[in-house]
GROMACS .gro file of C-alpha atoms in nm:
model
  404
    1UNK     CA    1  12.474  13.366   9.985
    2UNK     CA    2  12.100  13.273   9.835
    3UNK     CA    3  11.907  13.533   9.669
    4UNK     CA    4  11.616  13.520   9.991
    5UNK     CA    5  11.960  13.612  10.237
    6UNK     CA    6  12.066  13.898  10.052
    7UNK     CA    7  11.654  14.051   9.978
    8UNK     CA    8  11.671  13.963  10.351
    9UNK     CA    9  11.977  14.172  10.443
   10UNK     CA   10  11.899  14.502  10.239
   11UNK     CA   11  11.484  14.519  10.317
   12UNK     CA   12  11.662  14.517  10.690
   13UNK     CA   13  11.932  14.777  10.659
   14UNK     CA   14  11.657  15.008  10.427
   15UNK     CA   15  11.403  14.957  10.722
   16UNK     CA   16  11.690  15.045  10.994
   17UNK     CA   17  11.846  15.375  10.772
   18UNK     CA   18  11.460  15.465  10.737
   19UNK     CA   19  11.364  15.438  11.142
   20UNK     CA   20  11.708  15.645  11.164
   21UNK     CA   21  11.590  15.919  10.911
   22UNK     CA   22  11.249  15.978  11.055
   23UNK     CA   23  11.393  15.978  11.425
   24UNK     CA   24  11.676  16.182  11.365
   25UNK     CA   25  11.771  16.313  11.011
   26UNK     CA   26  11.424  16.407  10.794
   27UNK     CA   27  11.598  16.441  10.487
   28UNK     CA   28  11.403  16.311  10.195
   29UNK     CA   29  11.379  15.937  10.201
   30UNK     CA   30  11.603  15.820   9.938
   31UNK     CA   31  11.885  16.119   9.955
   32UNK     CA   32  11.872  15.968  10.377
   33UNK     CA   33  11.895  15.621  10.280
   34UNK     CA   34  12.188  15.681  10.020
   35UNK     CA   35  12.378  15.893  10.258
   36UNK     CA   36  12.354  15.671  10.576
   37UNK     CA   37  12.458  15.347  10.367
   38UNK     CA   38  12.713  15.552  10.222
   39UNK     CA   39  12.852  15.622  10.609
   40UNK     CA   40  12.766  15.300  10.683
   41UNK     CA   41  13.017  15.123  10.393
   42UNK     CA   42  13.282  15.381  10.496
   43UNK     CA   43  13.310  15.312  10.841
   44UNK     CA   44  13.310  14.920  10.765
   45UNK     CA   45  13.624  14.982  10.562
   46UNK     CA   46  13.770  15.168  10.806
   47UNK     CA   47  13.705  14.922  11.091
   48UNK     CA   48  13.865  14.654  10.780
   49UNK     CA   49  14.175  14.791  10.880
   50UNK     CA   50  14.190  14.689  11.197
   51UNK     CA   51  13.938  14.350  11.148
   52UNK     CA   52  14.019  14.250  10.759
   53UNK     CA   53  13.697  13.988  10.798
   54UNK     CA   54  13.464  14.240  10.848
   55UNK     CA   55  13.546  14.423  10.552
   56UNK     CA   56  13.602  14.141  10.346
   57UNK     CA   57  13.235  13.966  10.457
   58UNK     CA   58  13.058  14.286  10.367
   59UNK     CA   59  13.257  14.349  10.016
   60UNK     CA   60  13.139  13.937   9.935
   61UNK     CA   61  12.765  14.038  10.066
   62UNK     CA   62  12.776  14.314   9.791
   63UNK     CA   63  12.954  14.104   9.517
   64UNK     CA   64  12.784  13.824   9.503
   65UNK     CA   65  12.472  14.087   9.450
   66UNK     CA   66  12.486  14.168   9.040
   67UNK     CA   67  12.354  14.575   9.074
   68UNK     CA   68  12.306  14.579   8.684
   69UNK     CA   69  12.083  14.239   8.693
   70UNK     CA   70  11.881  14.386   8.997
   71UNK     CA   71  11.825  14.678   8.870
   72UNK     CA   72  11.749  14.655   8.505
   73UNK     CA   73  11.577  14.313   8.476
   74UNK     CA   74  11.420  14.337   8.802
   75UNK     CA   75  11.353  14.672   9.015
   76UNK     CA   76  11.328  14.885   8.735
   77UNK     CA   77  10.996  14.807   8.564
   78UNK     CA   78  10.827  14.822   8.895
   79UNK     CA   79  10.918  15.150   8.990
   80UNK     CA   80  10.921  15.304   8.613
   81UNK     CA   81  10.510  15.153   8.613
   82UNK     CA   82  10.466  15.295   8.957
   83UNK     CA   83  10.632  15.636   8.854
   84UNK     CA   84  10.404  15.688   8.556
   85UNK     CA   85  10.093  15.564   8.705
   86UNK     CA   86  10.074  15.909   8.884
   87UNK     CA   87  10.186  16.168   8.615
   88UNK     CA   88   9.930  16.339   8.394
   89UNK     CA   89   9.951  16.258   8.028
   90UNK     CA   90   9.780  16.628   7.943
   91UNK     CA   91  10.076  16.717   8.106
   92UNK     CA   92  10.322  16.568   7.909
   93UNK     CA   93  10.167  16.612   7.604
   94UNK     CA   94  10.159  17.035   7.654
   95UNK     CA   95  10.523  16.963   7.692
   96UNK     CA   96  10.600  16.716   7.458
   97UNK     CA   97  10.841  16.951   7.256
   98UNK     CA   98  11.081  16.982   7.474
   99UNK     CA   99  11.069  16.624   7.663
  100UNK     CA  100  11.145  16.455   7.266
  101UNK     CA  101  11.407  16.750   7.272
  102UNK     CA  102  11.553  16.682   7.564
  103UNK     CA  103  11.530  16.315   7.558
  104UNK     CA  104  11.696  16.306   7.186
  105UNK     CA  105  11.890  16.595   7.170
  106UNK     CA  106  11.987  16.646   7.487
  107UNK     CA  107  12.095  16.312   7.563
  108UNK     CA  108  12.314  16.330   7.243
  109UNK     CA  109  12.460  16.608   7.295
  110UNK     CA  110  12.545  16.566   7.627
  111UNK     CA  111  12.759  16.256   7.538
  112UNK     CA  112  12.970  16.435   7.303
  113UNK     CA  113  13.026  16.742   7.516
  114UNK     CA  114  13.119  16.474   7.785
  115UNK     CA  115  13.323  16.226   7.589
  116UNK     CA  116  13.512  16.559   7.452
  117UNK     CA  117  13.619  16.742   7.760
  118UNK     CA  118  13.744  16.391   7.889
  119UNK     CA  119  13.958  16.319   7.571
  120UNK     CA  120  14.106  16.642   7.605
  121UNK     CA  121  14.124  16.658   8.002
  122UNK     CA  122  14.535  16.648   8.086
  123UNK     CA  123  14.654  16.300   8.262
  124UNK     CA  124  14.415  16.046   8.192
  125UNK     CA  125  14.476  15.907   7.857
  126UNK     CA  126  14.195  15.716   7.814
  127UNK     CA  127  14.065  15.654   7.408
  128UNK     CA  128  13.826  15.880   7.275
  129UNK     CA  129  13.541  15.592   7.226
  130UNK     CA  130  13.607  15.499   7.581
  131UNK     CA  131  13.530  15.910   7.689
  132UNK     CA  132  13.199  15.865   7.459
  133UNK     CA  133  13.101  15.518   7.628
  134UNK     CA  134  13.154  15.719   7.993
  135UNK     CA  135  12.953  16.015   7.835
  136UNK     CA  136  12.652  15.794   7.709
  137UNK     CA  137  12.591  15.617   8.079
  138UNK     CA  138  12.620  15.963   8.238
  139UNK     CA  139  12.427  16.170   8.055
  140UNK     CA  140  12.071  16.024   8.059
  141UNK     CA  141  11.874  16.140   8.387
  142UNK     CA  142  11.724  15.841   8.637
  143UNK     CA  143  11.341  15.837   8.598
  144UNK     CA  144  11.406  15.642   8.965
  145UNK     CA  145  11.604  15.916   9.140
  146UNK     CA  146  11.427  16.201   8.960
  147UNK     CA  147  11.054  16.100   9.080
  148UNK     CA  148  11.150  16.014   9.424
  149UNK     CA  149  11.302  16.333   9.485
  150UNK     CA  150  11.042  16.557   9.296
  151UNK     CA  151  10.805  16.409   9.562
  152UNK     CA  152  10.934  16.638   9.786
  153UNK     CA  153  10.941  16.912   9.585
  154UNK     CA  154  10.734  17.215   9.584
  155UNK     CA  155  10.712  17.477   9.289
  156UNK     CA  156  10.660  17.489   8.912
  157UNK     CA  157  10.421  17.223   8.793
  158UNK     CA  158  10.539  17.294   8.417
  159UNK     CA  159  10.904  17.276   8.495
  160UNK     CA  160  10.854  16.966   8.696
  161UNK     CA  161  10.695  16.784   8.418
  162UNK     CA  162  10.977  16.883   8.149
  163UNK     CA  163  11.196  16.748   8.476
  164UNK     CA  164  10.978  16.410   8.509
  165UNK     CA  165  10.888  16.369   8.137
  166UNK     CA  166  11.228  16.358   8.037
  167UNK     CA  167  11.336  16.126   8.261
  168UNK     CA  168  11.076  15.858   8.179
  169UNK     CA  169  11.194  15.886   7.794
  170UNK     CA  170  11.468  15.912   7.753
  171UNK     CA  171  11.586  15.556   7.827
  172UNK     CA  172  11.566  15.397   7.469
  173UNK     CA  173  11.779  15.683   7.356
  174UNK     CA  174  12.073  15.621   7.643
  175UNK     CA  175  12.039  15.234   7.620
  176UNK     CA  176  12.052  15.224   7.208
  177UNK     CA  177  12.356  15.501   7.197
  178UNK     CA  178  12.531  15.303   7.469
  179UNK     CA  179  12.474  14.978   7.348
  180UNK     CA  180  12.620  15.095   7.011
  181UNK     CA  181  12.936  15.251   7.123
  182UNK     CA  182  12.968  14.961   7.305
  183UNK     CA  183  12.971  14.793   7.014
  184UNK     CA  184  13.208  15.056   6.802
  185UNK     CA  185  13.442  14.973   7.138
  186UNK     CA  186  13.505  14.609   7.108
  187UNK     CA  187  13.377  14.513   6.784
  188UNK     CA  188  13.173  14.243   6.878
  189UNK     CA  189  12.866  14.344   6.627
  190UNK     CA  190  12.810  14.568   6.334
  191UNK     CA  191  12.706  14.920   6.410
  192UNK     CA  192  12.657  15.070   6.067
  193UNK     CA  193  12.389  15.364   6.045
  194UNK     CA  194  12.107  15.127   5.900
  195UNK     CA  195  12.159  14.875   6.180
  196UNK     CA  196  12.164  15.133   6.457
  197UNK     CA  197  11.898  15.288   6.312
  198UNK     CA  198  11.716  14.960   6.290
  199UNK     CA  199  11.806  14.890   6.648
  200UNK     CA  200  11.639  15.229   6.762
  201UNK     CA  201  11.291  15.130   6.586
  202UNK     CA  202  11.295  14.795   6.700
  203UNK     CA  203  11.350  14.871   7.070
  204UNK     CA  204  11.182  15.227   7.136
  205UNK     CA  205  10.941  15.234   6.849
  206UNK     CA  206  10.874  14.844   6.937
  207UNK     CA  207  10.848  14.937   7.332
  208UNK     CA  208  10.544  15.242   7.249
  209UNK     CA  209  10.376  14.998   7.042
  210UNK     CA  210  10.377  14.700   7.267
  211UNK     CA  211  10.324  14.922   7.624
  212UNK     CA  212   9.995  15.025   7.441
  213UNK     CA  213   9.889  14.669   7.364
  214UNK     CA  214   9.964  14.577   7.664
  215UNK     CA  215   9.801  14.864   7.862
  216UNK     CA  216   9.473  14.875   7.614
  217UNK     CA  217   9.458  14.439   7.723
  218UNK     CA  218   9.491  14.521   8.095
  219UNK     CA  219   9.297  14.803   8.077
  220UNK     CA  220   9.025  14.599   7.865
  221UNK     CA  221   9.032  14.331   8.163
  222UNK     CA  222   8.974  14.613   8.475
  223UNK     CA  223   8.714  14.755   8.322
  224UNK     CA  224   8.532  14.444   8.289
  225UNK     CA  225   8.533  14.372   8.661
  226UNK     CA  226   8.494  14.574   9.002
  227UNK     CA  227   8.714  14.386   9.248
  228UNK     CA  228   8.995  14.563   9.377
  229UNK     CA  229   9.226  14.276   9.443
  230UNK     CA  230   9.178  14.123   9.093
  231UNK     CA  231   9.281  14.448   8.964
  232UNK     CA  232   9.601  14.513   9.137
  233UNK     CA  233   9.670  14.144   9.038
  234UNK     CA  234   9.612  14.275   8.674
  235UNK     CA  235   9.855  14.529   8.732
  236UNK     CA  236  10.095  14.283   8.893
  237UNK     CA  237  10.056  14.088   8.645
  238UNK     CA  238  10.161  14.385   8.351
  239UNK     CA  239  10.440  14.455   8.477
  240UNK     CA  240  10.609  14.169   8.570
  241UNK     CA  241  10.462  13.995   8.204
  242UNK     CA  242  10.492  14.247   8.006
  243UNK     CA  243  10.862  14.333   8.112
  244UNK     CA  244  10.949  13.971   8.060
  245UNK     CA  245  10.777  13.932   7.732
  246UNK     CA  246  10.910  14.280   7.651
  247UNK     CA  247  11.226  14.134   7.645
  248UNK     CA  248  11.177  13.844   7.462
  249UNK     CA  249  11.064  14.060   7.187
  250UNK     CA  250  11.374  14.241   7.232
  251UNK     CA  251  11.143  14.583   7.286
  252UNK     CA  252  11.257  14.804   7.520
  253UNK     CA  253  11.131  14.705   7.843
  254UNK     CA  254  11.172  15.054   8.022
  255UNK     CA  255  10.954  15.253   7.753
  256UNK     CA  256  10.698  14.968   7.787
  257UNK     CA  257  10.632  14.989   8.112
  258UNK     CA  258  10.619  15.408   8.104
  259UNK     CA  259  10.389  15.383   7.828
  260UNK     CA  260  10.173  15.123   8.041
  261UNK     CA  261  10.207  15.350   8.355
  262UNK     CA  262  10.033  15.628   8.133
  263UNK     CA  263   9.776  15.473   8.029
  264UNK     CA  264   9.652  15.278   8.339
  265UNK     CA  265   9.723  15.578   8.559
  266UNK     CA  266   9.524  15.793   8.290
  267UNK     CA  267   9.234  15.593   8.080
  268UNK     CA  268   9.208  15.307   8.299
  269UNK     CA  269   9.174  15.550   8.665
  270UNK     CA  270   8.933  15.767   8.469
  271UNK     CA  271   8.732  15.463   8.342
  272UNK     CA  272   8.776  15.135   8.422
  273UNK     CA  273   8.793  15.170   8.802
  274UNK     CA  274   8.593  15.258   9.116
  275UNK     CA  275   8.679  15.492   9.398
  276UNK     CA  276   8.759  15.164   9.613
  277UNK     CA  277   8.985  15.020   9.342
  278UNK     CA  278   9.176  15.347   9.304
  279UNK     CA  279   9.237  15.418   9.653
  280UNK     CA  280   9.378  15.025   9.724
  281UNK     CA  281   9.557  15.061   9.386
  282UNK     CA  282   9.709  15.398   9.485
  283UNK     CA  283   9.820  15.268   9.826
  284UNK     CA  284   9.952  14.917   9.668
  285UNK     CA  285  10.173  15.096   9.423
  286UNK     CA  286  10.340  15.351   9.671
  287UNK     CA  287  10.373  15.097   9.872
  288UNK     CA  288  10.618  14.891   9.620
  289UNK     CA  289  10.726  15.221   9.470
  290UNK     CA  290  10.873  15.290   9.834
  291UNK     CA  291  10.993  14.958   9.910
  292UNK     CA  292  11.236  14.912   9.588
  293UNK     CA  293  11.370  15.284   9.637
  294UNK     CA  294  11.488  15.203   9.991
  295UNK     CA  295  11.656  14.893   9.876
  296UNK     CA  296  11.826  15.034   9.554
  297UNK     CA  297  11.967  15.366   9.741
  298UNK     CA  298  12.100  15.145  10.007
  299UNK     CA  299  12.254  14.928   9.746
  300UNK     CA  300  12.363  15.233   9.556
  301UNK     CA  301  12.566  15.350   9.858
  302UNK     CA  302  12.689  14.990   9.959
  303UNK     CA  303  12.858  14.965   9.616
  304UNK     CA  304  13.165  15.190   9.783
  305UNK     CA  305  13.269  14.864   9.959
  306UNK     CA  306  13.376  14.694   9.616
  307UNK     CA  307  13.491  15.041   9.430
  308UNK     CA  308  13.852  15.108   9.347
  309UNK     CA  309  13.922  15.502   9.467
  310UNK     CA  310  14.274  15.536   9.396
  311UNK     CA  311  14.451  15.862   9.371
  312UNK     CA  312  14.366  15.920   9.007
  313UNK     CA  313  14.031  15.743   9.023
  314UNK     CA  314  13.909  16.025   9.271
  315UNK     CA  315  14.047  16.332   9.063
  316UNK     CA  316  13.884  16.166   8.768
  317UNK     CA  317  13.596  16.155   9.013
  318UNK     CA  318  13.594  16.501   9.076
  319UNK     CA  319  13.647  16.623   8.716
  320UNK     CA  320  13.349  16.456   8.596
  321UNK     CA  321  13.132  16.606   8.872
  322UNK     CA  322  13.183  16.958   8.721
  323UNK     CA  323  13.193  16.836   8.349
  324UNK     CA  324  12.862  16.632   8.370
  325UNK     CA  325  12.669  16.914   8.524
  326UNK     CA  326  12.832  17.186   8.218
  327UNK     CA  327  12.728  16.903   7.962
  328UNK     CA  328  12.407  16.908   8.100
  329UNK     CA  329  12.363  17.264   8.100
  330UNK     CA  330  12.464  17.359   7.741
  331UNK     CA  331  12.249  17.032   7.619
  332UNK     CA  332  11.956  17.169   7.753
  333UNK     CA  333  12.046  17.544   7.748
  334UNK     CA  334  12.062  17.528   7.367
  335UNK     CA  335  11.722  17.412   7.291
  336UNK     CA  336  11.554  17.629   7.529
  337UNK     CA  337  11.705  17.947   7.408
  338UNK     CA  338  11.582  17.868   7.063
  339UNK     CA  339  11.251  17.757   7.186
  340UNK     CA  340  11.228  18.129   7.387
  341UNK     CA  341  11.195  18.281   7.074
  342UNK     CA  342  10.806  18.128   7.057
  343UNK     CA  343  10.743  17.973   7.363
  344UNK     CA  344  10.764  18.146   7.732
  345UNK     CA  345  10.996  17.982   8.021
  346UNK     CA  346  11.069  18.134   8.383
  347UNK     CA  347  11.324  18.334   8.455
  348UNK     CA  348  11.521  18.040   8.612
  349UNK     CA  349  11.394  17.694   8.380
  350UNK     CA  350  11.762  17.636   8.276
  351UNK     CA  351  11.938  17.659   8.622
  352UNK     CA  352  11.653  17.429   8.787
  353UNK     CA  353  11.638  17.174   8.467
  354UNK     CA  354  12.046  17.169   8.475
  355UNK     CA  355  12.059  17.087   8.823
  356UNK     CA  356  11.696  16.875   8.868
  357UNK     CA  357  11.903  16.653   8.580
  358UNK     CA  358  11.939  16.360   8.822
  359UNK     CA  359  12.178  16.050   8.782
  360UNK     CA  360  12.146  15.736   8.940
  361UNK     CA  361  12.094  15.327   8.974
  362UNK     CA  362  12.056  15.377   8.598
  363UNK     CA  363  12.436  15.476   8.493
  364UNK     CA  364  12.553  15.266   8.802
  365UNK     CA  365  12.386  14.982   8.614
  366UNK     CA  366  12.549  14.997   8.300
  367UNK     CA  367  12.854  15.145   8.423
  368UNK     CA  368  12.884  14.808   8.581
  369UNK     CA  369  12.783  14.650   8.289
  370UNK     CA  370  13.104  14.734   8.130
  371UNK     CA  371  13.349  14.403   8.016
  372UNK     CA  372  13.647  14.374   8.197
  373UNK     CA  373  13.928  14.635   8.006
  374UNK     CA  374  14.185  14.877   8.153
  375UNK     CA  375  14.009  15.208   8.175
  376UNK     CA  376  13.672  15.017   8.312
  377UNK     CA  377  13.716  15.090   8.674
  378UNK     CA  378  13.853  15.455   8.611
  379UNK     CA  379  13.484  15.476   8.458
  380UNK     CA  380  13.279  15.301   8.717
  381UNK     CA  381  13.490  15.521   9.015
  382UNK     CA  382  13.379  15.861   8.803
  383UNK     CA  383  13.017  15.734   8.771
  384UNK     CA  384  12.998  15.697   9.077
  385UNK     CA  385  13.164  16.002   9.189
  386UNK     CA  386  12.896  16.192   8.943
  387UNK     CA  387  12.618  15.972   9.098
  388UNK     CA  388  12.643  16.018   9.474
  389UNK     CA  389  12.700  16.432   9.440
  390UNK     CA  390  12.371  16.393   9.228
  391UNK     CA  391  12.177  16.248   9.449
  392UNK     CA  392  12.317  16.394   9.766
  393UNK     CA  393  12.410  16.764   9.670
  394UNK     CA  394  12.168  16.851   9.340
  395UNK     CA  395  11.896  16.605   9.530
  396UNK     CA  396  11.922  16.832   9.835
  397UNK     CA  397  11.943  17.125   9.686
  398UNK     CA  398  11.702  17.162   9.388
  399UNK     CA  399  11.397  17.280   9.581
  400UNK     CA  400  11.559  17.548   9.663
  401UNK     CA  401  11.584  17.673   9.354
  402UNK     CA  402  11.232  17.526   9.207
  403UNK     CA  403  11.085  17.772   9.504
  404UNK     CA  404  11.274  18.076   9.317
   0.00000   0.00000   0.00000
């Protein structure tokens, strides 16, 4: 199947689960389109039992699709530009403590808490470097799943900035930590401390510095003319440039594009465009924001087709529900009760950051990413697992407890 029949087949099934959702369900738009594809891919392996071709077209359709490819060197700086075009950079930087915190530390942290409780979990004998690779995918919250669903979210502005902030940052730390144990894993480069350390400047250092070229050159051009369609082209043109030459410069890509986001949605709405231009640029960027959700949930959900869920995969599944969401908690509960001692927080900021701590397309991505070993699809099933009750339960669930 061509690239044009498979773009063809998911804008299709994202438009259908959408016309479903506002008829009938009104959940939030991409927890409705995850769930419904999810029901959808069950009930086509179900009818596989009784018609094996069925089953066996729809697990090719999703194979010949590569999710990490899609996602990472194609959705992703789209909807990371369109994210942070709308977030307030006075906002972030009141905050900016405890988004480095949490993007660093937390992220850190939360891979050794993970990768420890797995080592030691009874039954699954899986290598301790193996645990840490499973604990580095997991632990960094999707800047995709975390936006979309804050959309719909009423309640603290300050919490839902540490929530957002986060999110868009701390990418270079999860890619560089899980690139390196990859590394440590199968020995195919060196990983001393000077080279990771290298690696870190060169990609998130690199990706600040050449999102703000980038954004001061675009920005430079819009403000030089007054034509709204010339302008979105501009930011068309950002994105999908920058990201590729991003990547040539082996930058990171991700950080880039946030740090472009900022600025255009910032400097360059404040003074390089008119009402007109901001109102078409607004609508053009929701527009493709919107789109490329709907077609990554419903690819996140159609994934179950090619999954192994064996016996031990789903117990593994379900003990890394529970463990993610504790490594989350004391990674981020630890900072914040030091920082109490001179800053305030609400009564409630570590239950709603715990459980507004997201996963999604981001850890299925490089959970799928993984070479071909013995314990890879033992990972991939608990990613998963940790995924879906993300997205589903904590996605449902959080504004109730952002309204507390």
């Amino acid at each position: 199947m061509d690239a044009f029949d498979s773009i063809a087949i998911l804008i299709t099934l994202a438009a259908l689960f959408s016309y479903i959702n506002f008829k009938f369900i009104r959940f939030p738009r991409t927890v409705a389109l995850m769930l419904i594809s999810l029901l959808t891919a069950s009930f086509v392996i179900i009818l596989g039992k009784i018609f094996p071709v069925i089953c066996a077209q729809a697990q090719l359709f999703v194979k010949s699709i590569d999710f990490n490819k899609a996602l990472m060197e194609g959705m992703l700086s789209f909807l990371l530009f369109g994210g942070a075009l709308h977030v307030d950079v006075n906002d972030l930087l009141e905050n900016k403590l405890e988004i480095i915190i949490f993007a660093t530390f937390g992220v850190l942290s939360s891979t050794f808490i993970v990768g420890a409780l797995f080592y030691i979990l009874p039954g699954l004998n899986i290598p301790f470097i193996y645990c840490l690779l499973f604990g580095a995918l997991i632990s960094p919250t999707d800047p995709v799943a975390v936006l979309s669903i804050l959309k719909h979210v009423s309640g603290s502005d300050r919490l839902k900035v540490k929530i957002a902030g986060e999110s868009l940052f701390n990418d270079g730390i999860s890619v560089v930590l899980f690139i390196t144990l990859l590394n440590l894993a199968f020995g195919d480069h060196d990983s001393s401390t000077s080279v990771v350390i290298a690696f870190f400047l060169e990609e998130a250092l690199g990706g600040v510095i050449f999102g703000f070229f980038i954004g001061w050159i675009a920005y430079t051009l819009l403000k030089s003319v007054d034509d709204y369609l010339v302008e979105i082209l501009i930011t068309l043109s950002l994105v999908t440039g920058g990201y590729a030459l991003a990547s040539e410069l082996h930058v990171s890509g991700p950080i880039a594009m946030v740090i472009c986001g900022l600025f255009i949605g910032n400097q360059g709405r404040l003074f390089a465009m008119s009402d007109n231009t901001r109102q078409h640029l607004d609508t053009f960027w929701e527009l493709i924001d919107w789109i490329l959700n709907a077609v990554l949930f419903v690819l996140i959900g159609l994934e179950v087709l090619i999954l192994t869920f064996s016996g031990q995969y789903l117990l593994a599944g379900l003990a890394a529900i529970p463990i993610a969401i504790l490594a989350r908690f004391l990674s981020i509960g630890i900072p914040i009760s030091l920082l109490k001692i001179r800053r305030n927080y609400s009564r409630h900021a570590i239950k709603i950051l715990t459980w507004g701590g997201l996963r999604g397309g981001i850890s299925v991505a490089l959970a799928l990413s993984l070479p071909l070993f013995k314990h890879r699809e033992i990972i991939v099933a608990m990613t998963y697992a940790v995924v879906v009750f993300s997205i589903l339960v904590q996605g449902l669930t959080i504004k109730y407890l952002v309204k507390e």
